[in-house]
PDB file of N, CA and C in Angstrom:
ATOM      1  N   MET V   9     -87.062  65.281 -28.750  1.00  0.00           N
ATOM      2  CA  MET V   9     -87.983  65.255 -27.663  1.00  0.00           C
ATOM      3  C   MET V   9     -87.849  64.192 -26.589  1.00  0.00           C
ATOM      4  N   SER V  10     -87.857  64.693 -25.567  1.00  0.00           N
ATOM      5  CA  SER V  10     -87.462  63.807 -24.432  1.00  0.00           C
ATOM      6  C   SER V  10     -88.369  62.588 -24.106  1.00  0.00           C
ATOM      7  N   ALA V  11     -87.881  61.547 -23.577  1.00  0.00           N
ATOM      8  CA  ALA V  11     -88.810  60.211 -23.311  1.00  0.00           C
ATOM      9  C   ALA V  11     -89.672  60.682 -22.254  1.00  0.00           C
ATOM     10  N   LEU V  12     -89.583  61.427 -21.174  1.00  0.00           N
ATOM     11  CA  LEU V  12     -90.542  61.861 -20.470  1.00  0.00           C
ATOM     12  C   LEU V  12     -91.586  62.964 -20.928  1.00  0.00           C
ATOM     13  N   LYS V  13     -91.310  63.674 -21.999  1.00  0.00           N
ATOM     14  CA  LYS V  13     -92.468  64.536 -22.459  1.00  0.00           C
ATOM     15  C   LYS V  13     -93.007  63.562 -23.337  1.00  0.00           C
ATOM     16  N   LYS V  14     -92.712  62.603 -23.965  1.00  0.00           N
ATOM     17  CA  LYS V  14     -93.289  61.645 -25.039  1.00  0.00           C
ATOM     18  C   LYS V  14     -94.375  60.999 -24.333  1.00  0.00           C
ATOM     19  N   TRP V  15     -93.755  60.288 -22.996  1.00  0.00           N
ATOM     20  CA  TRP V  15     -94.677  59.670 -22.230  1.00  0.00           C
ATOM     21  C   TRP V  15     -95.841  60.460 -21.457  1.00  0.00           C
ATOM     22  N   LEU V  16     -95.484  61.916 -21.002  1.00  0.00           N
ATOM     23  CA  LEU V  16     -96.623  62.776 -20.453  1.00  0.00           C
ATOM     24  C   LEU V  16     -97.498  63.058 -21.698  1.00  0.00           C
ATOM     25  N   ILE V  17     -97.175  63.283 -23.002  1.00  0.00           N
ATOM     26  CA  ILE V  17     -98.227  63.620 -23.945  1.00  0.00           C
ATOM     27  C   ILE V  17     -99.145  62.392 -24.189  1.00  0.00           C
ATOM     28  N   ALA V  18     -98.580  61.094 -24.086  1.00  0.00           N
ATOM     29  CA  ALA V  18     -99.325  59.724 -24.342  1.00  0.00           C
ATOM     30  C   ALA V  18    -100.453  59.616 -23.051  1.00  0.00           C
ATOM     31  N   ALA V  19    -100.028  59.915 -21.724  1.00  0.00           N
ATOM     32  CA  ALA V  19    -100.611  59.817 -20.551  1.00  0.00           C
ATOM     33  C   ALA V  19    -101.764  60.860 -20.986  1.00  0.00           C
ATOM     34  N   GLY V  20    -101.576  62.097 -21.500  1.00  0.00           N
ATOM     35  CA  GLY V  20    -102.546  63.139 -21.448  1.00  0.00           C
ATOM     36  C   GLY V  20    -103.718  62.653 -22.436  1.00  0.00           C
ATOM     37  N   ILE V  21    -103.007  62.043 -23.468  1.00  0.00           N
ATOM     38  CA  ILE V  21    -104.222  61.537 -24.549  1.00  0.00           C
ATOM     39  C   ILE V  21    -105.044  60.594 -23.981  1.00  0.00           C
ATOM     40  N   PHE V  22    -104.335  59.644 -23.071  1.00  0.00           N
ATOM     41  CA  PHE V  22    -105.092  58.430 -22.346  1.00  0.00           C
ATOM     42  C   PHE V  22    -106.182  58.912 -21.582  1.00  0.00           C
ATOM     43  N   ALA V  23    -105.801  60.145 -20.801  1.00  0.00           N
ATOM     44  CA  ALA V  23    -106.736  60.519 -19.778  1.00  0.00           C
ATOM     45  C   ALA V  23    -108.078  61.302 -20.541  1.00  0.00           C
ATOM     46  N   LEU V  24    -107.614  61.931 -21.665  1.00  0.00           N
ATOM     47  CA  LEU V  24    -108.649  62.637 -22.460  1.00  0.00           C
ATOM     48  C   LEU V  24    -109.698  61.621 -22.908  1.00  0.00           C
ATOM     49  N   SER V  25    -109.181  60.450 -23.475  1.00  0.00           N
ATOM     50  CA  SER V  25    -109.778  59.390 -23.999  1.00  0.00           C
ATOM     51  C   SER V  25    -110.825  58.993 -22.962  1.00  0.00           C
ATOM     52  N   VAL V  26    -110.337  58.752 -21.751  1.00  0.00           N
ATOM     53  CA  VAL V  26    -111.011  58.011 -20.707  1.00  0.00           C
ATOM     54  C   VAL V  26    -112.354  59.011 -20.312  1.00  0.00           C
ATOM     55  N   LEU V  27    -111.988  60.478 -20.511  1.00  0.00           N
ATOM     56  CA  LEU V  27    -112.904  61.351 -19.923  1.00  0.00           C
ATOM     57  C   LEU V  27    -114.067  61.331 -21.360  1.00  0.00           C
ATOM     58  N   VAL V  28    -113.737  61.467 -22.472  1.00  0.00           N
ATOM     59  CA  VAL V  28    -114.405  61.285 -23.473  1.00  0.00           C
ATOM     60  C   VAL V  28    -115.548  60.117 -23.372  1.00  0.00           C
ATOM     61  N   GLY V  29    -114.684  58.917 -23.190  1.00  0.00           N
ATOM     62  CA  GLY V  29    -115.727  57.572 -22.893  1.00  0.00           C
ATOM     63  C   GLY V  29    -116.679  57.773 -21.735  1.00  0.00           C
ATOM     64  N   SER V  30    -116.181  58.498 -20.637  1.00  0.00           N
ATOM     65  CA  SER V  30    -117.148  58.477 -19.667  1.00  0.00           C
ATOM     66  C   SER V  30    -118.149  59.278 -20.012  1.00  0.00           C
ATOM     67  N   ILE V  31    -118.133  60.299 -20.667  1.00  0.00           N
ATOM     68  CA  ILE V  31    -119.081  61.293 -21.197  1.00  0.00           C
ATOM     69  C   ILE V  31    -120.026  60.585 -22.173  1.00  0.00           C
ATOM     70  N   LEU V  32    -119.537  59.697 -22.912  1.00  0.00           N
ATOM     71  CA  LEU V  32    -120.393  58.900 -23.835  1.00  0.00           C
ATOM     72  C   LEU V  32    -121.022  57.805 -22.890  1.00  0.00           C
ATOM     73  N   GLY V  33    -120.789  57.343 -21.905  1.00  0.00           N
ATOM     74  CA  GLY V  33    -121.364  56.527 -21.156  1.00  0.00           C
ATOM     75  C   GLY V  33    -120.477  55.335 -21.249  1.00  0.00           C
ATOM     76  N   SER V  34    -119.513  55.055 -21.467  1.00  0.00           N
ATOM     77  CA  SER V  34    -118.796  53.666 -21.586  1.00  0.00           C
ATOM     78  C   SER V  34    -117.086  54.135 -21.315  1.00  0.00           C
ATOM     79  N   PRO V  35    -116.888  53.984 -19.881  1.00  0.00           N
ATOM     80  CA  PRO V  35    -115.464  54.031 -19.556  1.00  0.00           C
ATOM     81  C   PRO V  35    -114.444  53.121 -20.204  1.00  0.00           C
ATOM     82  N   TRP V  36    -115.044  52.042 -20.553  1.00  0.00           N
ATOM     83  CA  TRP V  36    -114.075  50.864 -20.963  1.00  0.00           C
ATOM     84  C   TRP V  36    -113.738  51.154 -22.338  1.00  0.00           C
ATOM     85  N   LEU V  37    -114.699  51.876 -22.856  1.00  0.00           N
ATOM     86  CA  LEU V  37    -114.305  52.162 -24.441  1.00  0.00           C
ATOM     87  C   LEU V  37    -113.341  53.357 -24.492  1.00  0.00           C
ATOM     88  N   GLY V  38    -113.568  54.148 -23.495  1.00  0.00           N
ATOM     89  CA  GLY V  38    -112.600  55.293 -23.310  1.00  0.00           C
ATOM     90  C   GLY V  38    -111.081  54.952 -22.919  1.00  0.00           C
ATOM     91  N   VAL V  39    -111.193  53.850 -22.006  1.00  0.00           N
ATOM     92  CA  VAL V  39    -109.677  53.182 -21.817  1.00  0.00           C
ATOM     93  C   VAL V  39    -109.071  52.552 -23.004  1.00  0.00           C
ATOM     94  N   THR V  40    -109.896  51.735 -23.587  1.00  0.00           N
ATOM     95  CA  THR V  40    -109.436  51.048 -24.884  1.00  0.00           C
ATOM     96  C   THR V  40    -108.819  51.853 -26.056  1.00  0.00           C
ATOM     97  N   LEU V  41    -109.831  52.952 -26.371  1.00  0.00           N
ATOM     98  CA  LEU V  41    -109.415  54.125 -27.293  1.00  0.00           C
ATOM     99  C   LEU V  41    -108.154  54.609 -26.579  1.00  0.00           C
ATOM    100  N   GLY V  42    -108.119  54.968 -25.355  1.00  0.00           N
ATOM    101  CA  GLY V  42    -106.912  55.829 -24.765  1.00  0.00           C
ATOM    102  C   GLY V  42    -105.677  54.970 -24.922  1.00  0.00           C
ATOM    103  N   VAL V  43    -105.655  53.639 -24.641  1.00  0.00           N
ATOM    104  CA  VAL V  43    -104.565  52.786 -24.812  1.00  0.00           C
ATOM    105  C   VAL V  43    -104.018  52.638 -26.307  1.00  0.00           C
ATOM    106  N   LEU V  44    -104.907  52.457 -27.195  1.00  0.00           N
ATOM    107  CA  LEU V  44    -104.651  52.365 -28.517  1.00  0.00           C
ATOM    108  C   LEU V  44    -104.092  53.862 -29.150  1.00  0.00           C
ATOM    109  N   VAL V  45    -104.545  54.854 -28.824  1.00  0.00           N
ATOM    110  CA  VAL V  45    -104.009  56.125 -29.370  1.00  0.00           C
ATOM    111  C   VAL V  45    -102.948  56.606 -28.773  1.00  0.00           C
ATOM    112  N   GLY V  46    -102.783  56.341 -27.540  1.00  0.00           N
ATOM    113  CA  GLY V  46    -101.498  56.473 -26.733  1.00  0.00           C
ATOM    114  C   GLY V  46    -100.341  55.837 -27.249  1.00  0.00           C
ATOM    115  N   ILE V  47    -100.571  54.608 -27.420  1.00  0.00           N
ATOM    116  CA  ILE V  47     -99.541  53.779 -27.915  1.00  0.00           C
ATOM    117  C   ILE V  47     -99.040  54.201 -29.425  1.00  0.00           C
ATOM    118  N   GLY V  48     -99.929  54.560 -30.188  1.00  0.00           N
ATOM    119  CA  GLY V  48    -100.013  55.117 -31.502  1.00  0.00           C
ATOM    120  C   GLY V  48     -99.151  56.568 -31.499  1.00  0.00           C
ATOM    121  N   ALA V  49     -99.413  57.305 -30.455  1.00  0.00           N
ATOM    122  CA  ALA V  49     -98.706  58.476 -30.290  1.00  0.00           C
ATOM    123  C   ALA V  49     -97.390  58.485 -29.982  1.00  0.00           C
ATOM    124  N   VAL V  50     -97.194  57.571 -29.130  1.00  0.00           N
ATOM    125  CA  VAL V  50     -95.407  56.957 -28.603  1.00  0.00           C
ATOM    126  C   VAL V  50     -94.953  56.591 -29.896  1.00  0.00           C
ATOM    127  N   ILE V  51     -95.486  55.713 -30.758  1.00  0.00           N
ATOM    128  CA  ILE V  51     -94.820  55.190 -31.746  1.00  0.00           C
ATOM    129  C   ILE V  51     -94.381  56.047 -32.789  1.00  0.00           C
ATOM    130  N   ALA V  52     -95.561  57.076 -33.210  1.00  0.00           N
ATOM    131  CA  ALA V  52     -95.355  58.223 -34.137  1.00  0.00           C
ATOM    132  C   ALA V  52     -94.254  59.302 -33.880  1.00  0.00           C
ATOM    133  N   MET V  53     -94.241  59.608 -32.312  1.00  0.00           N
ATOM    134  CA  MET V  53     -93.125  60.523 -32.024  1.00  0.00           C
ATOM    135  C   MET V  53     -91.834  59.795 -31.884  1.00  0.00           C
ATOM    136  N   SER V  54     -91.727  58.539 -31.878  1.00  0.00           N
ATOM    137  CA  SER V  54     -90.286  57.898 -31.719  1.00  0.00           C
ATOM    138  C   SER V  54     -90.076  57.703 -33.187  1.00  0.00           C
ATOM    139  N   SER V  55     -90.884  57.629 -33.990  1.00  0.00           N
ATOM    140  CA  SER V  55     -90.743  57.592 -35.610  1.00  0.00           C
ATOM    141  C   SER V  55     -89.948  58.931 -36.053  1.00  0.00           C
ATOM    142  N   LYS V  56     -90.765  59.841 -35.794  1.00  0.00           N
ATOM    143  CA  LYS V  56     -90.209  61.416 -36.221  1.00  0.00           C
ATOM    144  C   LYS V  56     -89.142  61.543 -35.495  1.00  0.00           C
ATOM    145  N   ALA V  57     -88.845  61.349 -34.180  1.00  0.00           N
ATOM    146  CA  ALA V  57     -87.483  61.656 -33.720  1.00  0.00           C
ATOM    147  C   ALA V  57     -86.343  60.971 -34.395  1.00  0.00           C
ATOM    148  N   GLY V  58     -86.417  59.541 -34.856  1.00  0.00           N
ATOM    149  CA  GLY V  58     -85.705  58.749 -35.197  1.00  0.00           C
ATOM    150  C   GLY V  58     -85.353  59.035 -36.740  1.00  0.00           C
ATOM    151  N   GLY V  59     -86.152  59.974 -37.485  1.00  0.00           N
ATOM    152  CA  GLY V  59     -86.001  60.152 -38.878  1.00  0.00           C
ATOM    153  C   GLY V  59     -86.758  59.180 -39.869  1.00  0.00           C
ATOM    154  N   ASN V  60     -87.481  58.571 -39.420  1.00  0.00           N
ATOM    155  CA  ASN V  60     -88.248  57.437 -39.991  1.00  0.00           C
ATOM    156  C   ASN V  60     -89.605  57.591 -40.381  1.00  0.00           C
ATOM    157  N   GLN V  61     -89.856  58.942 -40.375  1.00  0.00           N
ATOM    158  CA  GLN V  61     -91.143  59.181 -40.612  1.00  0.00           C
ATOM    159  C   GLN V  61     -91.507  59.052 -42.243  1.00  0.00           C
ATOM    160  N   GLY V  62     -92.730  58.742 -42.470  1.00  0.00           N
ATOM    161  CA  GLY V  62     -93.266  58.376 -43.756  1.00  0.00           C
ATOM    162  C   GLY V  62     -92.967  56.902 -44.238  1.00  0.00           C
ATOM    163  N   ILE V  63     -93.630  56.773 -45.577  1.00  0.00           N
ATOM    164  CA  ILE V  63     -93.391  55.479 -45.987  1.00  0.00           C
ATOM    165  C   ILE V  63     -92.594  55.259 -47.141  1.00  0.00           C
ATOM    166  N   TYR V  64     -91.828  56.476 -47.518  1.00  0.00           N
ATOM    167  CA  TYR V  64     -90.953  56.412 -48.505  1.00  0.00           C
ATOM    168  C   TYR V  64     -89.618  55.398 -48.447  1.00  0.00           C
ATOM    169  N   ASP V  65     -89.263  54.632 -49.303  1.00  0.00           N
ATOM    170  CA  ASP V  65     -88.046  53.690 -49.188  1.00  0.00           C
ATOM    171  C   ASP V  65     -87.426  53.637 -50.533  1.00  0.00           C
ATOM    172  N   ARG V  66     -86.190  54.427 -50.398  1.00  0.00           N
ATOM    173  CA  ARG V  66     -85.713  54.480 -51.826  1.00  0.00           C
ATOM    174  C   ARG V  66     -85.151  53.220 -52.311  1.00  0.00           C
ATOM    175  N   ASP V  67     -84.955  52.102 -51.361  1.00  0.00           N
ATOM    176  CA  ASP V  67     -84.499  50.936 -51.901  1.00  0.00           C
ATOM    177  C   ASP V  67     -85.476  49.973 -52.510  1.00  0.00           C
ATOM    178  N   ASP V  68     -86.648  50.193 -52.140  1.00  0.00           N
ATOM    179  CA  ASP V  68     -87.795  49.465 -52.561  1.00  0.00           C
ATOM    180  C   ASP V  68     -88.423  49.979 -53.905  1.00  0.00           C
ATOM    181  N   ASP V  69     -88.125  48.926 -54.811  1.00  0.00           N
ATOM    182  CA  ASP V  69     -88.881  49.405 -56.246  1.00  0.00           C
ATOM    183  C   ASP V  69     -90.407  48.699 -56.414  1.00  0.00           C
ATOM    184  N   GLY V  70     -90.948  47.933 -55.550  1.00  0.00           N
ATOM    185  CA  GLY V  70     -92.146  47.370 -55.556  1.00  0.00           C
ATOM    186  C   GLY V  70     -92.412  46.123 -56.400  1.00  0.00           C
ATOM    187  N   ALA V  71     -91.027  45.565 -56.858  1.00  0.00           N
ATOM    188  CA  ALA V  71     -91.196  44.430 -57.774  1.00  0.00           C
ATOM    189  C   ALA V  71     -91.031  43.182 -56.975  1.00  0.00           C
ATOM    190  N   GLU V  72     -90.502  43.227 -55.721  1.00  0.00           N
ATOM    191  CA  GLU V  72     -90.231  41.784 -55.164  1.00  0.00           C
ATOM    192  C   GLU V  72     -91.051  41.841 -54.020  1.00  0.00           C
ATOM    193  N   LEU V  73     -91.444  40.314 -53.801  1.00  0.00           N
ATOM    194  CA  LEU V  73     -92.429  39.875 -52.662  1.00  0.00           C
ATOM    195  C   LEU V  73     -91.505  39.440 -51.615  1.00  0.00           C
TER     196      LEU V  73
END
């Protein structure tokens, strides 16, 4: 997935969140949610593209702190 496509998806999620926040009567809530969800989407897409999706770690046996 190209970087431009990734950022366009995040911007679309942000715009949708602002719209929902405006409908609910609080545009700042929409902006806040949009930023958080947009950043989360970019991180998730980057993780998936890098092959680091999921929480499984074969070297972690859970016994060490």
